[in-house]
PDB file of C-alpha atoms in Angstrom:
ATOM      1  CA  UNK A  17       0.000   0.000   0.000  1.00  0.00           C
ATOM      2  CA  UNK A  18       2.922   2.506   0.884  1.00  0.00           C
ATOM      3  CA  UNK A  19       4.498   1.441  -2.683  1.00  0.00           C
ATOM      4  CA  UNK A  20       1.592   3.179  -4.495  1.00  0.00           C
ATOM      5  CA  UNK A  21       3.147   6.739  -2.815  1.00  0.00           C
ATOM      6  CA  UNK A  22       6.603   6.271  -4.260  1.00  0.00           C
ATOM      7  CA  UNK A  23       7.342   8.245  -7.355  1.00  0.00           C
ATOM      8  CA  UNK A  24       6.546   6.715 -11.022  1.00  0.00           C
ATOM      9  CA  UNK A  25      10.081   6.306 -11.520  1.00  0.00           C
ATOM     10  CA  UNK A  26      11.260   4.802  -8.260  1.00  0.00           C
ATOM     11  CA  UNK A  27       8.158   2.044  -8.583  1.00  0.00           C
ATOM     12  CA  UNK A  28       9.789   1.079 -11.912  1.00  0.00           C
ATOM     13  CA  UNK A  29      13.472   0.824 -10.598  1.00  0.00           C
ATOM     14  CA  UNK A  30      12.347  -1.310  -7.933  1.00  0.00           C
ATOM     15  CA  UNK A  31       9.915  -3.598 -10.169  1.00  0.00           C
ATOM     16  CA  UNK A  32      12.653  -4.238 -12.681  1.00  0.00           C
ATOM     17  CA  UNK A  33      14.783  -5.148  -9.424  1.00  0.00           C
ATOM     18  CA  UNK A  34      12.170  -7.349  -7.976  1.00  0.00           C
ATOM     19  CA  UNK A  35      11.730 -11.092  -7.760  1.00  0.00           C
ATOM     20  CA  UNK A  36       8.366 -12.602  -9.602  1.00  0.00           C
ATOM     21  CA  UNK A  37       7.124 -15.354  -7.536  1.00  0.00           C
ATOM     22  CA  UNK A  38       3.667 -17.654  -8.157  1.00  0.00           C
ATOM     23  CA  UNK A  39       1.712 -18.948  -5.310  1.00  0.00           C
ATOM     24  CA  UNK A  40      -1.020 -21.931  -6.068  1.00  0.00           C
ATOM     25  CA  UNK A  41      -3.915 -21.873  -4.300  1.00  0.00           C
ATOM     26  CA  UNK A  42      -3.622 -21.951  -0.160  1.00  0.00           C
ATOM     27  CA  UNK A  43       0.337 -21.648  -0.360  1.00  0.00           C
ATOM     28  CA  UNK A  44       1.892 -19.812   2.766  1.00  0.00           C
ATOM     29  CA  UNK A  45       4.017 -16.820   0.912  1.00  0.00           C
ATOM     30  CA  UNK A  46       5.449 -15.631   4.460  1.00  0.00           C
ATOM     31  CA  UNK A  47       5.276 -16.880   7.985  1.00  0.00           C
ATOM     32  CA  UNK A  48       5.032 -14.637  11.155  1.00  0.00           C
ATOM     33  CA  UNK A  49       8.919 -14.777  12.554  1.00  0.00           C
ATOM     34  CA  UNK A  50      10.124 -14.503   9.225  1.00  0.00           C
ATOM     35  CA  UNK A  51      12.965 -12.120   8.532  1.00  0.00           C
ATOM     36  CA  UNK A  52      11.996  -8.668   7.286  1.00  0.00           C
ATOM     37  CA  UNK A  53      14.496  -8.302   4.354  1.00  0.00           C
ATOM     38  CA  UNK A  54      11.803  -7.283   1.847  1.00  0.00           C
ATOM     39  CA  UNK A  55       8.141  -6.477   1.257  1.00  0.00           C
ATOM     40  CA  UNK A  56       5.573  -7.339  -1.377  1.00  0.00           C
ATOM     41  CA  UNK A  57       3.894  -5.796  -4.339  1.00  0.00           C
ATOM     42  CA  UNK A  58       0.595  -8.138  -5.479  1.00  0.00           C
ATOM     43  CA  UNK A  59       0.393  -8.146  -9.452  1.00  0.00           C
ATOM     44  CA  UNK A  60      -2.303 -10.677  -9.641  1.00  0.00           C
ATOM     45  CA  UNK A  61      -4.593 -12.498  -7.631  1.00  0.00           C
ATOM     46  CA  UNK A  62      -5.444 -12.285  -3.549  1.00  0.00           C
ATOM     47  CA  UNK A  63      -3.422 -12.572  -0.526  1.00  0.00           C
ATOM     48  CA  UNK A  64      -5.233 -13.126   2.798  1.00  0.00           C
ATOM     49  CA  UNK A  65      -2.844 -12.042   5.631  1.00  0.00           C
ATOM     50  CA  UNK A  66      -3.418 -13.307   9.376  1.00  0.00           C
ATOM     51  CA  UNK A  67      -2.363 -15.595  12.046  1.00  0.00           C
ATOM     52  CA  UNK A  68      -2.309 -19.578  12.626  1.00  0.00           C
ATOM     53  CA  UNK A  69      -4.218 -20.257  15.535  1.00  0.00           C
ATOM     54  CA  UNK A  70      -1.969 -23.103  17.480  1.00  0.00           C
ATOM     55  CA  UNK A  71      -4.488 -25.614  16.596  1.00  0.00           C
ATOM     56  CA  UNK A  72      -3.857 -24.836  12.827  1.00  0.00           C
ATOM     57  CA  UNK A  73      -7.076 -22.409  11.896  1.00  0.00           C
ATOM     58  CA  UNK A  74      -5.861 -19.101  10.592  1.00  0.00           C
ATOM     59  CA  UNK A  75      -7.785 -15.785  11.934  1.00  0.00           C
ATOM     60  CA  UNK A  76      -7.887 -13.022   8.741  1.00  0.00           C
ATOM     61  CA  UNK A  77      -6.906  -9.926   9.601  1.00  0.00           C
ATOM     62  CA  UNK A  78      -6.680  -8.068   5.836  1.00  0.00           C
ATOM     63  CA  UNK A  79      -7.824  -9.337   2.334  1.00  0.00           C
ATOM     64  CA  UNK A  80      -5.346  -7.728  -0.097  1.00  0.00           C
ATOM     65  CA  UNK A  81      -5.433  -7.628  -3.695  1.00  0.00           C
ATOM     66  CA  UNK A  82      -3.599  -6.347  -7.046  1.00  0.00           C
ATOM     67  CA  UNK A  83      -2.060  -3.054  -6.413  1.00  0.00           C
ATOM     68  CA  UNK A  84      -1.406  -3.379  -3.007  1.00  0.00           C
ATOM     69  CA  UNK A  85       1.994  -3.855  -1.115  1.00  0.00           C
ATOM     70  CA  UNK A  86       2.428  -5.443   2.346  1.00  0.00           C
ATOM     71  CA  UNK A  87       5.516  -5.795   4.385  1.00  0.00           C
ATOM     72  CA  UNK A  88       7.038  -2.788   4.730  1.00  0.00           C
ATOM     73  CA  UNK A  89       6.190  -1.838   7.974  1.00  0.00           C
ATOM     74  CA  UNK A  90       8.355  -4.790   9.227  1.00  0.00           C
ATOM     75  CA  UNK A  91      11.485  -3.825   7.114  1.00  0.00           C
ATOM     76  CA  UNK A  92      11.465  -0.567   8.767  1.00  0.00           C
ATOM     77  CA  UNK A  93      11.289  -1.637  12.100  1.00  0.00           C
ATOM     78  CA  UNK A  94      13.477  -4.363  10.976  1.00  0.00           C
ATOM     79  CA  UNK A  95      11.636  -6.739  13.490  1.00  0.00           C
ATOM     80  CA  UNK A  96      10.492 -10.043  12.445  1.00  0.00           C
ATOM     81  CA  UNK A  97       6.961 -10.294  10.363  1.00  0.00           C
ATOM     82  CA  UNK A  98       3.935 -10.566  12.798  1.00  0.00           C
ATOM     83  CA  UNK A  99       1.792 -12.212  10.395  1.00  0.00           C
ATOM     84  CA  UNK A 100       0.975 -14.826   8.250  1.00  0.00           C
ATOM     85  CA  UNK A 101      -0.157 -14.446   4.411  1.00  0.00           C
ATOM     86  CA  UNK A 102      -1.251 -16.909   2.195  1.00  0.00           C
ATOM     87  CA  UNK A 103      -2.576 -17.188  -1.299  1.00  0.00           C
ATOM     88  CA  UNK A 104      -6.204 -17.110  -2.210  1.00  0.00           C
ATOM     89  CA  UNK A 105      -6.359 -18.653  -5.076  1.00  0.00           C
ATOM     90  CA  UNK A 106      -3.160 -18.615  -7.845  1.00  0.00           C
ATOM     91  CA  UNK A 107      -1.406 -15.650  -7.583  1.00  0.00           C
ATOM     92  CA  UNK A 108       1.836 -13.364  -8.948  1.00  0.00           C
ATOM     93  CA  UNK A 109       3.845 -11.361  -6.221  1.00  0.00           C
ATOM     94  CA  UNK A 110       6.728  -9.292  -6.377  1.00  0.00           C
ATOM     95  CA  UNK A 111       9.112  -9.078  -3.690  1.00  0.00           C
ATOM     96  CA  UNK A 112      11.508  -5.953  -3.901  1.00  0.00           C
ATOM     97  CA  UNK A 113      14.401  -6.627  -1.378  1.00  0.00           C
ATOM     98  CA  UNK A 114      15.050  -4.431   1.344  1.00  0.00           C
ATOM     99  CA  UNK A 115      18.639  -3.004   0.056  1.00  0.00           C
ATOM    100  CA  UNK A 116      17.264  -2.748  -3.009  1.00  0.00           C
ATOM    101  CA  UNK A 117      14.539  -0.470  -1.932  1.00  0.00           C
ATOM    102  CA  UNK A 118      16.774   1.286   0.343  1.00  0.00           C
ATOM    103  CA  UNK A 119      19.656   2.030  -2.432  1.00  0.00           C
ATOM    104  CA  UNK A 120      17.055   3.244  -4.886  1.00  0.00           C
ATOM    105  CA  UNK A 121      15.073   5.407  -2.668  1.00  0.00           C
ATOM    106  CA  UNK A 122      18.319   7.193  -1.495  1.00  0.00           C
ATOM    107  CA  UNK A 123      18.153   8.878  -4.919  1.00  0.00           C
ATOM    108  CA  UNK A 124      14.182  10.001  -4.745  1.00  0.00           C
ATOM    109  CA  UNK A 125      13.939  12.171  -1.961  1.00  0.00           C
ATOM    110  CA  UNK A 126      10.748  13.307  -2.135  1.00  0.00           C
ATOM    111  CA  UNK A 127       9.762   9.588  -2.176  1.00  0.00           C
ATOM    112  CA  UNK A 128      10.976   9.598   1.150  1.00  0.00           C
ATOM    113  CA  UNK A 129       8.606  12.581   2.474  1.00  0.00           C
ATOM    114  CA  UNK A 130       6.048  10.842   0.766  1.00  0.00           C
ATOM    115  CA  UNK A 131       6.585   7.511   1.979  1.00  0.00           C
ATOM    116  CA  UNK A 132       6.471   9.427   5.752  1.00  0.00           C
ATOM    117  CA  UNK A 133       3.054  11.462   4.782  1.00  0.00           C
ATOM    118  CA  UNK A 134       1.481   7.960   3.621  1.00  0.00           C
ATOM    119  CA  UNK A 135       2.870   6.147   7.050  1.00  0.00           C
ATOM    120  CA  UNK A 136       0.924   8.824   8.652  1.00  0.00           C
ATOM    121  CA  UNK A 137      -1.980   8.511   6.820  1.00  0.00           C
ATOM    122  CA  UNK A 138      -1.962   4.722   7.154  1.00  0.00           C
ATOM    123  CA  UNK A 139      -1.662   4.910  11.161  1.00  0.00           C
ATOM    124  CA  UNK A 140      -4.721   7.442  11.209  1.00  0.00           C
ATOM    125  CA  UNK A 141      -7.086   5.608   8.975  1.00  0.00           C
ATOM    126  CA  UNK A 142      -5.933   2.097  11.079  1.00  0.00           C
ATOM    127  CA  UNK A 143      -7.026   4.058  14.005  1.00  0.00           C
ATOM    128  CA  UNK A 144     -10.055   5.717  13.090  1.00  0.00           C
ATOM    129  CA  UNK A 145     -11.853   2.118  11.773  1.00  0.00           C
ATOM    130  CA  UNK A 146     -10.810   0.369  14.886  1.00  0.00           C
ATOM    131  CA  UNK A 147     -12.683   2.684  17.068  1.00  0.00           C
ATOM    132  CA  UNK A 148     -15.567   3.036  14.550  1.00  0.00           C
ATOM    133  CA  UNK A 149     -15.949  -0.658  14.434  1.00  0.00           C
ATOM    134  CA  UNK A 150     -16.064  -1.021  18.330  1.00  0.00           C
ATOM    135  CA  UNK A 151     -19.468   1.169  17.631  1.00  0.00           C
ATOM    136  CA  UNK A 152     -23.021   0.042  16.563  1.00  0.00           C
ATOM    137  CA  UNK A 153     -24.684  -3.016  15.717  1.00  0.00           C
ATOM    138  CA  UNK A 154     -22.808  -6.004  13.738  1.00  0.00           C
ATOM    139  CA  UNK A 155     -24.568  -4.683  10.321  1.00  0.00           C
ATOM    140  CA  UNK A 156     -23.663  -1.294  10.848  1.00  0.00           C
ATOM    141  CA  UNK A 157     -20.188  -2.215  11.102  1.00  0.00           C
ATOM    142  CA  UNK A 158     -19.673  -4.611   8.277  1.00  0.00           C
ATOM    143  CA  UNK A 159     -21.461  -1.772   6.100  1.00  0.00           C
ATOM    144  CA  UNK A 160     -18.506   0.249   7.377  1.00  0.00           C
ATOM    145  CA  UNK A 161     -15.842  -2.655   6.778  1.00  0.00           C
ATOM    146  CA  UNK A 162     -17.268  -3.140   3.098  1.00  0.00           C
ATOM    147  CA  UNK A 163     -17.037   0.518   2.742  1.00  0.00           C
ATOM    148  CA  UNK A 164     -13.387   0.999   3.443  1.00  0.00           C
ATOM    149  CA  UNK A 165     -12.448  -2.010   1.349  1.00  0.00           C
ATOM    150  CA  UNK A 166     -14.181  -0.930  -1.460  1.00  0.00           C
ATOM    151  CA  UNK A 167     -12.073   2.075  -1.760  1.00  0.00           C
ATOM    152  CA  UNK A 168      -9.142  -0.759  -3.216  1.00  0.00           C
ATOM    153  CA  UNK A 169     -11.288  -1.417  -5.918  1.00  0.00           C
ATOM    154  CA  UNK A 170     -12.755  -0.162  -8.768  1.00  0.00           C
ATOM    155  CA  UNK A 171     -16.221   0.970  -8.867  1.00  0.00           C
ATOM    156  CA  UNK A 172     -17.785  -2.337 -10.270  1.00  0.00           C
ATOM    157  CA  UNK A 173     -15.443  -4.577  -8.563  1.00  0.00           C
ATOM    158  CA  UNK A 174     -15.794  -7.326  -6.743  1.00  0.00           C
ATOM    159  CA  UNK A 175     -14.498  -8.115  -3.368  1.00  0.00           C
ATOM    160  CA  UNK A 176     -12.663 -11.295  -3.325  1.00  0.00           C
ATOM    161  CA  UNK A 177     -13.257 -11.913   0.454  1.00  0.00           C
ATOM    162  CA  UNK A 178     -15.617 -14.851   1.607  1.00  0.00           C
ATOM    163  CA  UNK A 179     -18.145 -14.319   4.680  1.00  0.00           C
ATOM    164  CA  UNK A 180     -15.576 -16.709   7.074  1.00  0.00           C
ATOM    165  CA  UNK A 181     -13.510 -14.375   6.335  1.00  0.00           C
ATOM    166  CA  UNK A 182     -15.549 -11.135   6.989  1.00  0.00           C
ATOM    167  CA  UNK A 183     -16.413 -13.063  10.272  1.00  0.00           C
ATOM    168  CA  UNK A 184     -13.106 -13.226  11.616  1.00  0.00           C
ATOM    169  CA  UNK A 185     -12.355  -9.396  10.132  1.00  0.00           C
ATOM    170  CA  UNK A 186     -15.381  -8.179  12.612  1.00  0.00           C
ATOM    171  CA  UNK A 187     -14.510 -10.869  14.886  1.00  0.00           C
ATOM    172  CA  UNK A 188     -17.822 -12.218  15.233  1.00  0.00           C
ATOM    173  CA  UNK A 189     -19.350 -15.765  14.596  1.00  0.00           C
ATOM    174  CA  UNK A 190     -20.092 -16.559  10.608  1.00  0.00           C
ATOM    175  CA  UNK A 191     -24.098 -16.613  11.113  1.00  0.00           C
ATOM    176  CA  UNK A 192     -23.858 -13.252  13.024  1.00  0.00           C
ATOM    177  CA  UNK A 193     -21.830 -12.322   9.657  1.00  0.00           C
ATOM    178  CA  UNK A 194     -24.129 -13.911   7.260  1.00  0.00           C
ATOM    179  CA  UNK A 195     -26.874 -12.562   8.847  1.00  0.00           C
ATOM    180  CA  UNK A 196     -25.915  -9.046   8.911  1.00  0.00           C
ATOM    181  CA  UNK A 197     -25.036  -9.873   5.036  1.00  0.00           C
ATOM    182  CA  UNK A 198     -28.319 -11.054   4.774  1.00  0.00           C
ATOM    183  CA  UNK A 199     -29.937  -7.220   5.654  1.00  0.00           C
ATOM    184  CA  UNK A 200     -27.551  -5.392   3.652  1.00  0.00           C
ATOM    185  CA  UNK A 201     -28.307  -7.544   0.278  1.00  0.00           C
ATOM    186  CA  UNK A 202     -31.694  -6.931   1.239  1.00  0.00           C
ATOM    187  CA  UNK A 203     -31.247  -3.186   1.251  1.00  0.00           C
ATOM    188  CA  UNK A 204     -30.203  -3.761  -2.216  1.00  0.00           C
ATOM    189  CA  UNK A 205     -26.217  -2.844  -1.100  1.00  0.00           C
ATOM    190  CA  UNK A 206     -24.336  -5.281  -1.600  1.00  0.00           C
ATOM    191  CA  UNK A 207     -24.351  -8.567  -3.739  1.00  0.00           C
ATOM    192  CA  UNK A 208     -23.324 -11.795  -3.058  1.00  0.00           C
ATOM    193  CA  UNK A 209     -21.394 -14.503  -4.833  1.00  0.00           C
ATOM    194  CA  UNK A 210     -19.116 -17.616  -4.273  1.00  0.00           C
ATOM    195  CA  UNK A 211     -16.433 -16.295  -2.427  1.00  0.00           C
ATOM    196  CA  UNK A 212     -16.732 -12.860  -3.600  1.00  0.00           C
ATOM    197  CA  UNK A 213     -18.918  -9.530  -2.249  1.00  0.00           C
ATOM    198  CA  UNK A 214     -20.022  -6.818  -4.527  1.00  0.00           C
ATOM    199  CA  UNK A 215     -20.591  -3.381  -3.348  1.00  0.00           C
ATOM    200  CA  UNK A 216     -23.723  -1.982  -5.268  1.00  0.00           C
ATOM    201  CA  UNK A 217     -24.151   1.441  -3.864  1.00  0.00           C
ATOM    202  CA  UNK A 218     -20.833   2.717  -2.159  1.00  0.00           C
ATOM    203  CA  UNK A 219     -22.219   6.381  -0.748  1.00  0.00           C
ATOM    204  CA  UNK A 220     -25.363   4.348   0.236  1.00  0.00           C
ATOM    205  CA  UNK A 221     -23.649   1.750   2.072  1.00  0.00           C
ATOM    206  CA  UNK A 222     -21.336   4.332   3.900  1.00  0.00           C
ATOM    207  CA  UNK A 223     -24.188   6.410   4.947  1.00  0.00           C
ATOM    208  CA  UNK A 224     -26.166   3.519   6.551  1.00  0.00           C
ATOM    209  CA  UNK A 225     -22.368   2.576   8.183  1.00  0.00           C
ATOM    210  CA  UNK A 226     -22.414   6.380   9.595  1.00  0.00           C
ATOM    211  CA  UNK A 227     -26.491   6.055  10.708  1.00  0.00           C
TER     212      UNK A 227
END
């Protein structure tokens, strides 16, 4: 995601230094304790990211698709990762190494502020949805979820996220989540489909999130 704030030029020099990888189906692409020594950029496909419970079930946290980067936040802090991700489906990822991203941006300054302004950003917005999601009912706050997801897409995109998945996002049980699906398709705002969501009325949606 902060990729997408680095300048055109910079997001070249670091894709033409990148590694393409493809992930089948269900393939772990990182593992929480893994070394930080790189981040992602998704060409194709969808990356769940979350944790292994210890009695193997994984808890989503963030359904990612093309377009978005993950990973970064760990190279900075050079700690280890604190999360799994694995593929949904087949997908293509490029992973820009660390010095390579850290040579290159050396010469792209205003990269740099940029990359700081969209940190910032990135912190508020995290912090403004977890506190609006501790509010209202469990509709009102997947309307609210859906909303802010559907800003990664384009207009009359789907969401490739399944309602297990939504579930654990709100962290509520799947017929609590189905059921608050249930009275949004009803209102005629979203649409579902076989592991996919699709947002019919995005201002409408966000306005019953905010009611």
């Amino acid at each position: 995601m902060l990729h997408a704030s680095l300048e055109p030029e910079l997001r070249a020099e670091l894709e033409a230094r990148s590694i393409m990888r493809e992930f089948a189906d269900g393939q772990i692409i990182q593992q929480r304790g893994d070394e930080p020594d790189g981040f992602w950029l998704i060409v194709e496909g969808t990356v769940v990211a979350g944790q292994f419970l210890s009695g193997g079930d994984f808890r989503a946290v963030a359904v990612l698709g093309p377009g978005d980067s993950y990973g970064e936040l760990a190279m900075f802090s050079q700690r280890p990762r604190v999360v799994d991700a694995v593929s949904r489906g087949n997908s293509w990822l490029r992973y820009i190494p660390a010095s390579a991203f850290l040579e290159c941006l050396a010469r792209y300054p205003a990269s740099g502020q940029a990359l700081l302004g969209a940190l910032a950003v990135q912190v508020q917005d995290l912090i403004n949805l977890v506190v609006d999601l501790r509010r209202g009912n469990a509709t009102a706050r997947l309307a609210l979820l859906l909303g802010n997801m559907a800003q990664a897409v384009a207009e009359d995109a789907s969401l490739p996220v399944t309602q297990q998945e939504l579930a654990e996002l709100l962290g509520v049980t799947r017929p609590t989540a189905n059921g608050a699906l249930r009275e949004l398709e009803a209102l005629g705002l979203v649409e579902r489909g076989y592991g996919r969501l699709r947002v019919c009325d995005r201002h409408a949606l966000a306005k019953f999130a905010r009611d």
